[in-house]
Structures are given as structure tokens and as C-alpha cells.
Amino acid sequence: KYMNGTYYLIEFTARGGGVFVGSKIVPYVSGVDNYRILIESALNRCSEDTPYQINTAIEKNKEKVAGLCFFDLDSKGKPVKKIYGEALLKKTFDDGNLLDFKIDFKVGDIIEKPKDGNTRCGHFIAVSDNQDKLNDLIEKLYKEVYIEY
């Protein structure tokens, strides 16, 4: 808003990406709390060392990788009979190799093909310090987490 020769910030919407990209993935792979930096910048509270701290964190974490993966399923009108691999997802999370996971359906549900990001029935965010290990983990989870209809 412009009033009496001065501009005032009334509202600010900064979106760091959907499905945990800004809140979980970016901080993991960069070592930088990007939301903290955005808030400090908006409040003019960043120190002169902030760019150095950011570059140092990024350099330290440059080998880290993450993969955001979705369970885009369609039961073709049949109810879910059994869900395999939930314990594996929990163990992988507990071991620090998943930042997040969600299965948004249960036995008896009928899963429709997702129309958009909000209607997906689940996801996981796999992480590693090596791209090959990440690829192997994602492949293993997609193979061992599945639904019987």
C-alpha cells in the first residue's frame, strides 16, 4: 500500500514449492533453513555473515539427494484388501532414510485415479548421501509397498 509518500507491506505470500519441497526437501539437501532466511530477510534481520553461512551449508551438504515419490494408484472400483509394506515405510523413516511418508487410504477404501496433487493417495520423501543409494531405496519401496485389491 502506498500512503503519504511511503510504501507499506500489507501482505506477503512466499511459496517454497508444494508437497514439502520448501519445508523438508530444500533444507535437507542444502542444510539451509530457507524459511528462516526468508523471514529474517523480510524483517531485515540477516547478518552480514548470512551469505557465507548459506554457502558453507550448501557446500557441506552437496552430496545429499532426495526423491519425492507418489503413490498414484487406481483400484478400478475394487476395494483395497491388503496394504503391504507399511512397516517397511515406518522402519525406513525411523532409520532416517525418509523425511516423510503418508498412506492416505485403508483396507476397504476404493482408490480413484488422482485428478490433481490433492487427490493423490500417498507419498514418501526418500533421502540419501548418494544418488545410486537413493535410486535403490526408491526402487525397493515401490517394489515392496503395494496394494492387493
mmCIF file of C-alpha atoms in Angstrom:
data_model
loop_
_atom_site.group_PDB
_atom_site.id
_atom_site.type_symbol
_atom_site.label_atom_id
_atom_site.label_comp_id
_atom_site.label_asym_id
_atom_site.label_seq_id
_atom_site.Cartn_x
_atom_site.Cartn_y
_atom_site.Cartn_z
ATOM 1 C CA LYS A 1 0.000 0.000 0.000
ATOM 2 C CA TYR A 2 1.220 3.494 -0.790
ATOM 3 C CA MET A 3 0.309 6.135 1.775
ATOM 4 C CA ASN A 4 1.728 9.602 2.446
ATOM 5 C CA GLY A 5 4.723 9.027 0.170
ATOM 6 C CA THR A 6 5.683 5.666 1.702
ATOM 7 C CA TYR A 7 5.099 2.065 0.610
ATOM 8 C CA TYR A 8 3.889 -0.378 3.288
ATOM 9 C CA LEU A 9 3.900 -4.147 3.069
ATOM 10 C CA ILE A 10 0.366 -5.298 3.800
ATOM 11 C CA GLU A 11 0.583 -8.977 2.895
ATOM 12 C CA PHE A 12 3.244 -11.345 1.662
ATOM 13 C CA THR A 13 2.850 -14.857 0.301
ATOM 14 C CA ALA A 14 6.034 -16.785 -0.366
ATOM 15 C CA ARG A 15 5.538 -20.328 -1.560
ATOM 16 C CA GLY A 16 8.527 -22.615 -1.472
ATOM 17 C CA GLY A 17 7.001 -25.394 -3.532
ATOM 18 C CA GLY A 18 4.305 -27.935 -2.908
ATOM 19 C CA VAL A 19 4.372 -31.264 -1.083
ATOM 20 C CA PHE A 20 7.154 -30.382 1.349
ATOM 21 C CA VAL A 21 9.648 -29.139 -1.263
ATOM 22 C CA GLY A 22 10.331 -25.909 0.618
ATOM 23 C CA SER A 23 9.774 -27.166 4.147
ATOM 24 C CA LYS A 24 11.587 -30.523 4.090
ATOM 25 C CA ILE A 25 13.485 -31.243 0.863
ATOM 26 C CA VAL A 26 15.333 -27.946 0.367
ATOM 27 C CA PRO A 27 16.566 -27.796 3.990
ATOM 28 C CA TYR A 28 17.722 -31.432 3.796
ATOM 29 C CA VAL A 29 19.690 -31.165 0.553
ATOM 30 C CA SER A 30 21.084 -27.690 1.254
ATOM 31 C CA GLY A 31 21.469 -27.605 5.029
ATOM 32 C CA VAL A 32 19.739 -24.216 4.914
ATOM 33 C CA ASP A 33 16.526 -23.341 6.735
ATOM 34 C CA ASN A 34 15.182 -21.379 3.794
ATOM 35 C CA TYR A 35 12.004 -20.288 5.621
ATOM 36 C CA ARG A 36 14.091 -18.806 8.448
ATOM 37 C CA ILE A 37 16.213 -16.957 5.895
ATOM 38 C CA LEU A 38 13.107 -15.621 4.111
ATOM 39 C CA ILE A 39 11.607 -14.380 7.376
ATOM 40 C CA GLU A 40 14.861 -12.826 8.558
ATOM 41 C CA SER A 41 15.302 -11.157 5.175
ATOM 42 C CA ALA A 42 11.761 -9.782 5.225
ATOM 43 C CA LEU A 43 12.392 -8.393 8.714
ATOM 44 C CA ASN A 44 15.820 -7.065 7.667
ATOM 45 C CA ARG A 45 17.468 -9.217 10.344
ATOM 46 C CA CYS A 46 20.008 -11.132 8.280
ATOM 47 C CA SER A 47 23.572 -10.687 9.431
ATOM 48 C CA GLU A 48 26.462 -9.857 7.144
ATOM 49 C CA ASP A 49 27.571 -13.486 7.612
ATOM 50 C CA THR A 50 24.308 -14.934 6.241
ATOM 51 C CA PRO A 51 25.537 -15.419 2.638
ATOM 52 C CA TYR A 52 28.722 -17.085 3.943
ATOM 53 C CA GLN A 53 26.693 -19.353 6.262
ATOM 54 C CA ILE A 54 24.394 -20.337 3.395
ATOM 55 C CA ASN A 55 27.284 -21.119 1.047
ATOM 56 C CA THR A 56 29.074 -23.106 3.769
ATOM 57 C CA ALA A 57 25.955 -25.170 4.495
ATOM 58 C CA ILE A 58 25.350 -25.871 0.808
ATOM 59 C CA GLU A 59 28.959 -26.938 0.280
ATOM 60 C CA LYS A 60 28.810 -29.230 3.324
ATOM 61 C CA ASN A 61 25.595 -30.894 2.095
ATOM 62 C CA LYS A 62 26.314 -31.033 -1.650
ATOM 63 C CA GLU A 63 26.233 -34.848 -1.795
ATOM 64 C CA LYS A 64 22.776 -35.143 -0.234
ATOM 65 C CA VAL A 65 19.917 -36.101 -2.526
ATOM 66 C CA ALA A 66 16.174 -36.519 -2.094
ATOM 67 C CA GLY A 67 13.363 -38.035 -4.102
ATOM 68 C CA LEU A 68 9.699 -37.092 -3.756
ATOM 69 C CA CYS A 69 7.613 -40.070 -4.844
ATOM 70 C CA PHE A 70 3.859 -40.537 -5.078
ATOM 71 C CA PHE A 71 1.511 -43.470 -4.751
ATOM 72 C CA ASP A 72 -0.696 -42.729 -7.761
ATOM 73 C CA LEU A 73 -2.985 -45.729 -7.618
ATOM 74 C CA ASP A 74 -6.325 -46.676 -9.147
ATOM 75 C CA SER A 75 -8.210 -49.658 -7.745
ATOM 76 C CA LYS A 76 -10.586 -49.591 -10.743
ATOM 77 C CA GLY A 77 -13.604 -49.748 -8.458
ATOM 78 C CA LYS A 78 -12.324 -52.590 -6.289
ATOM 79 C CA PRO A 79 -11.829 -52.108 -2.543
ATOM 80 C CA VAL A 80 -8.363 -52.375 -1.006
ATOM 81 C CA LYS A 81 -7.968 -55.880 0.503
ATOM 82 C CA LYS A 82 -4.471 -55.560 1.935
ATOM 83 C CA ILE A 83 -1.684 -52.983 2.175
ATOM 84 C CA TYR A 84 1.861 -54.361 2.032
ATOM 85 C CA GLY A 85 4.975 -52.529 3.177
ATOM 86 C CA GLU A 86 3.648 -50.112 5.797
ATOM 87 C CA ALA A 87 6.122 -51.475 8.365
ATOM 88 C CA LEU A 88 8.949 -51.009 5.852
ATOM 89 C CA LEU A 89 7.986 -47.344 5.377
ATOM 90 C CA LYS A 90 7.954 -46.812 9.157
ATOM 91 C CA LYS A 91 11.311 -48.552 9.621
ATOM 92 C CA THR A 92 12.871 -46.602 6.734
ATOM 93 C CA PHE A 93 11.565 -43.368 8.308
ATOM 94 C CA ASP A 94 12.881 -44.360 11.744
ATOM 95 C CA ASP A 95 16.276 -45.175 10.183
ATOM 96 C CA GLY A 96 16.471 -41.612 8.792
ATOM 97 C CA ASN A 97 16.099 -42.578 5.137
ATOM 98 C CA LEU A 98 12.672 -40.953 4.703
ATOM 99 C CA LEU A 99 11.900 -37.351 5.565
ATOM 100 C CA ASP A 100 8.172 -38.012 5.395
ATOM 101 C CA PHE A 101 5.602 -40.534 4.217
ATOM 102 C CA LYS A 102 1.856 -40.819 4.125
ATOM 103 C CA ILE A 103 -0.576 -43.508 3.064
ATOM 104 C CA ASP A 104 -3.949 -41.834 2.821
ATOM 105 C CA PHE A 105 -6.153 -44.904 2.418
ATOM 106 C CA LYS A 106 -7.066 -48.025 4.346
ATOM 107 C CA VAL A 107 -8.383 -51.516 3.791
ATOM 108 C CA GLY A 108 -11.874 -51.300 2.321
ATOM 109 C CA ASP A 109 -11.291 -47.983 0.522
ATOM 110 C CA ILE A 110 -11.797 -47.638 -3.210
ATOM 111 C CA ILE A 111 -8.924 -45.629 -4.650
ATOM 112 C CA GLU A 112 -9.644 -43.476 -7.670
ATOM 113 C CA LYS A 113 -7.027 -42.304 -10.132
ATOM 114 C CA PRO A 114 -5.786 -38.927 -8.860
ATOM 115 C CA LYS A 115 -7.101 -35.872 -10.675
ATOM 116 C CA ASP A 116 -4.553 -33.500 -9.120
ATOM 117 C CA GLY A 117 -1.977 -33.282 -6.337
ATOM 118 C CA ASN A 118 -4.627 -33.031 -3.637
ATOM 119 C CA THR A 119 -6.256 -36.331 -4.610
ATOM 120 C CA ARG A 120 -3.112 -38.468 -4.535
ATOM 121 C CA CYS A 121 -3.411 -41.277 -2.027
ATOM 122 C CA GLY A 122 0.080 -41.054 -0.574
ATOM 123 C CA HIS A 123 3.733 -40.149 -0.911
ATOM 124 C CA PHE A 124 7.198 -40.625 0.521
ATOM 125 C CA ILE A 125 10.335 -38.496 0.514
ATOM 126 C CA ALA A 126 13.426 -40.709 0.329
ATOM 127 C CA VAL A 127 16.855 -39.280 1.165
ATOM 128 C CA SER A 128 20.467 -40.343 0.905
ATOM 129 C CA ASP A 129 24.012 -39.079 0.649
ATOM 130 C CA ASN A 130 24.403 -40.762 -2.732
ATOM 131 C CA GLN A 131 22.248 -40.844 -5.888
ATOM 132 C CA ASP A 132 22.733 -44.569 -6.522
ATOM 133 C CA LYS A 133 21.665 -45.450 -2.966
ATOM 134 C CA LEU A 134 18.649 -43.168 -3.329
ATOM 135 C CA ASN A 135 17.636 -44.841 -6.589
ATOM 136 C CA ASP A 136 17.981 -48.289 -4.963
ATOM 137 C CA LEU A 137 15.873 -47.213 -1.984
ATOM 138 C CA ILE A 138 13.109 -45.771 -4.174
ATOM 139 C CA GLU A 139 13.061 -48.910 -6.309
ATOM 140 C CA LYS A 140 12.861 -51.093 -3.185
ATOM 141 C CA LEU A 141 9.992 -49.068 -1.703
ATOM 142 C CA TYR A 142 7.991 -49.078 -4.935
ATOM 143 C CA LYS A 143 8.522 -52.847 -5.172
ATOM 144 C CA GLU A 144 7.668 -53.686 -1.550
ATOM 145 C CA VAL A 145 4.914 -51.156 -0.797
ATOM 146 C CA TYR A 146 1.869 -52.222 -2.780
ATOM 147 C CA ILE A 147 -1.842 -52.897 -2.591
ATOM 148 C CA GLU A 148 -3.875 -56.044 -3.069
ATOM 149 C CA TYR A 149 -7.356 -55.418 -4.498
#
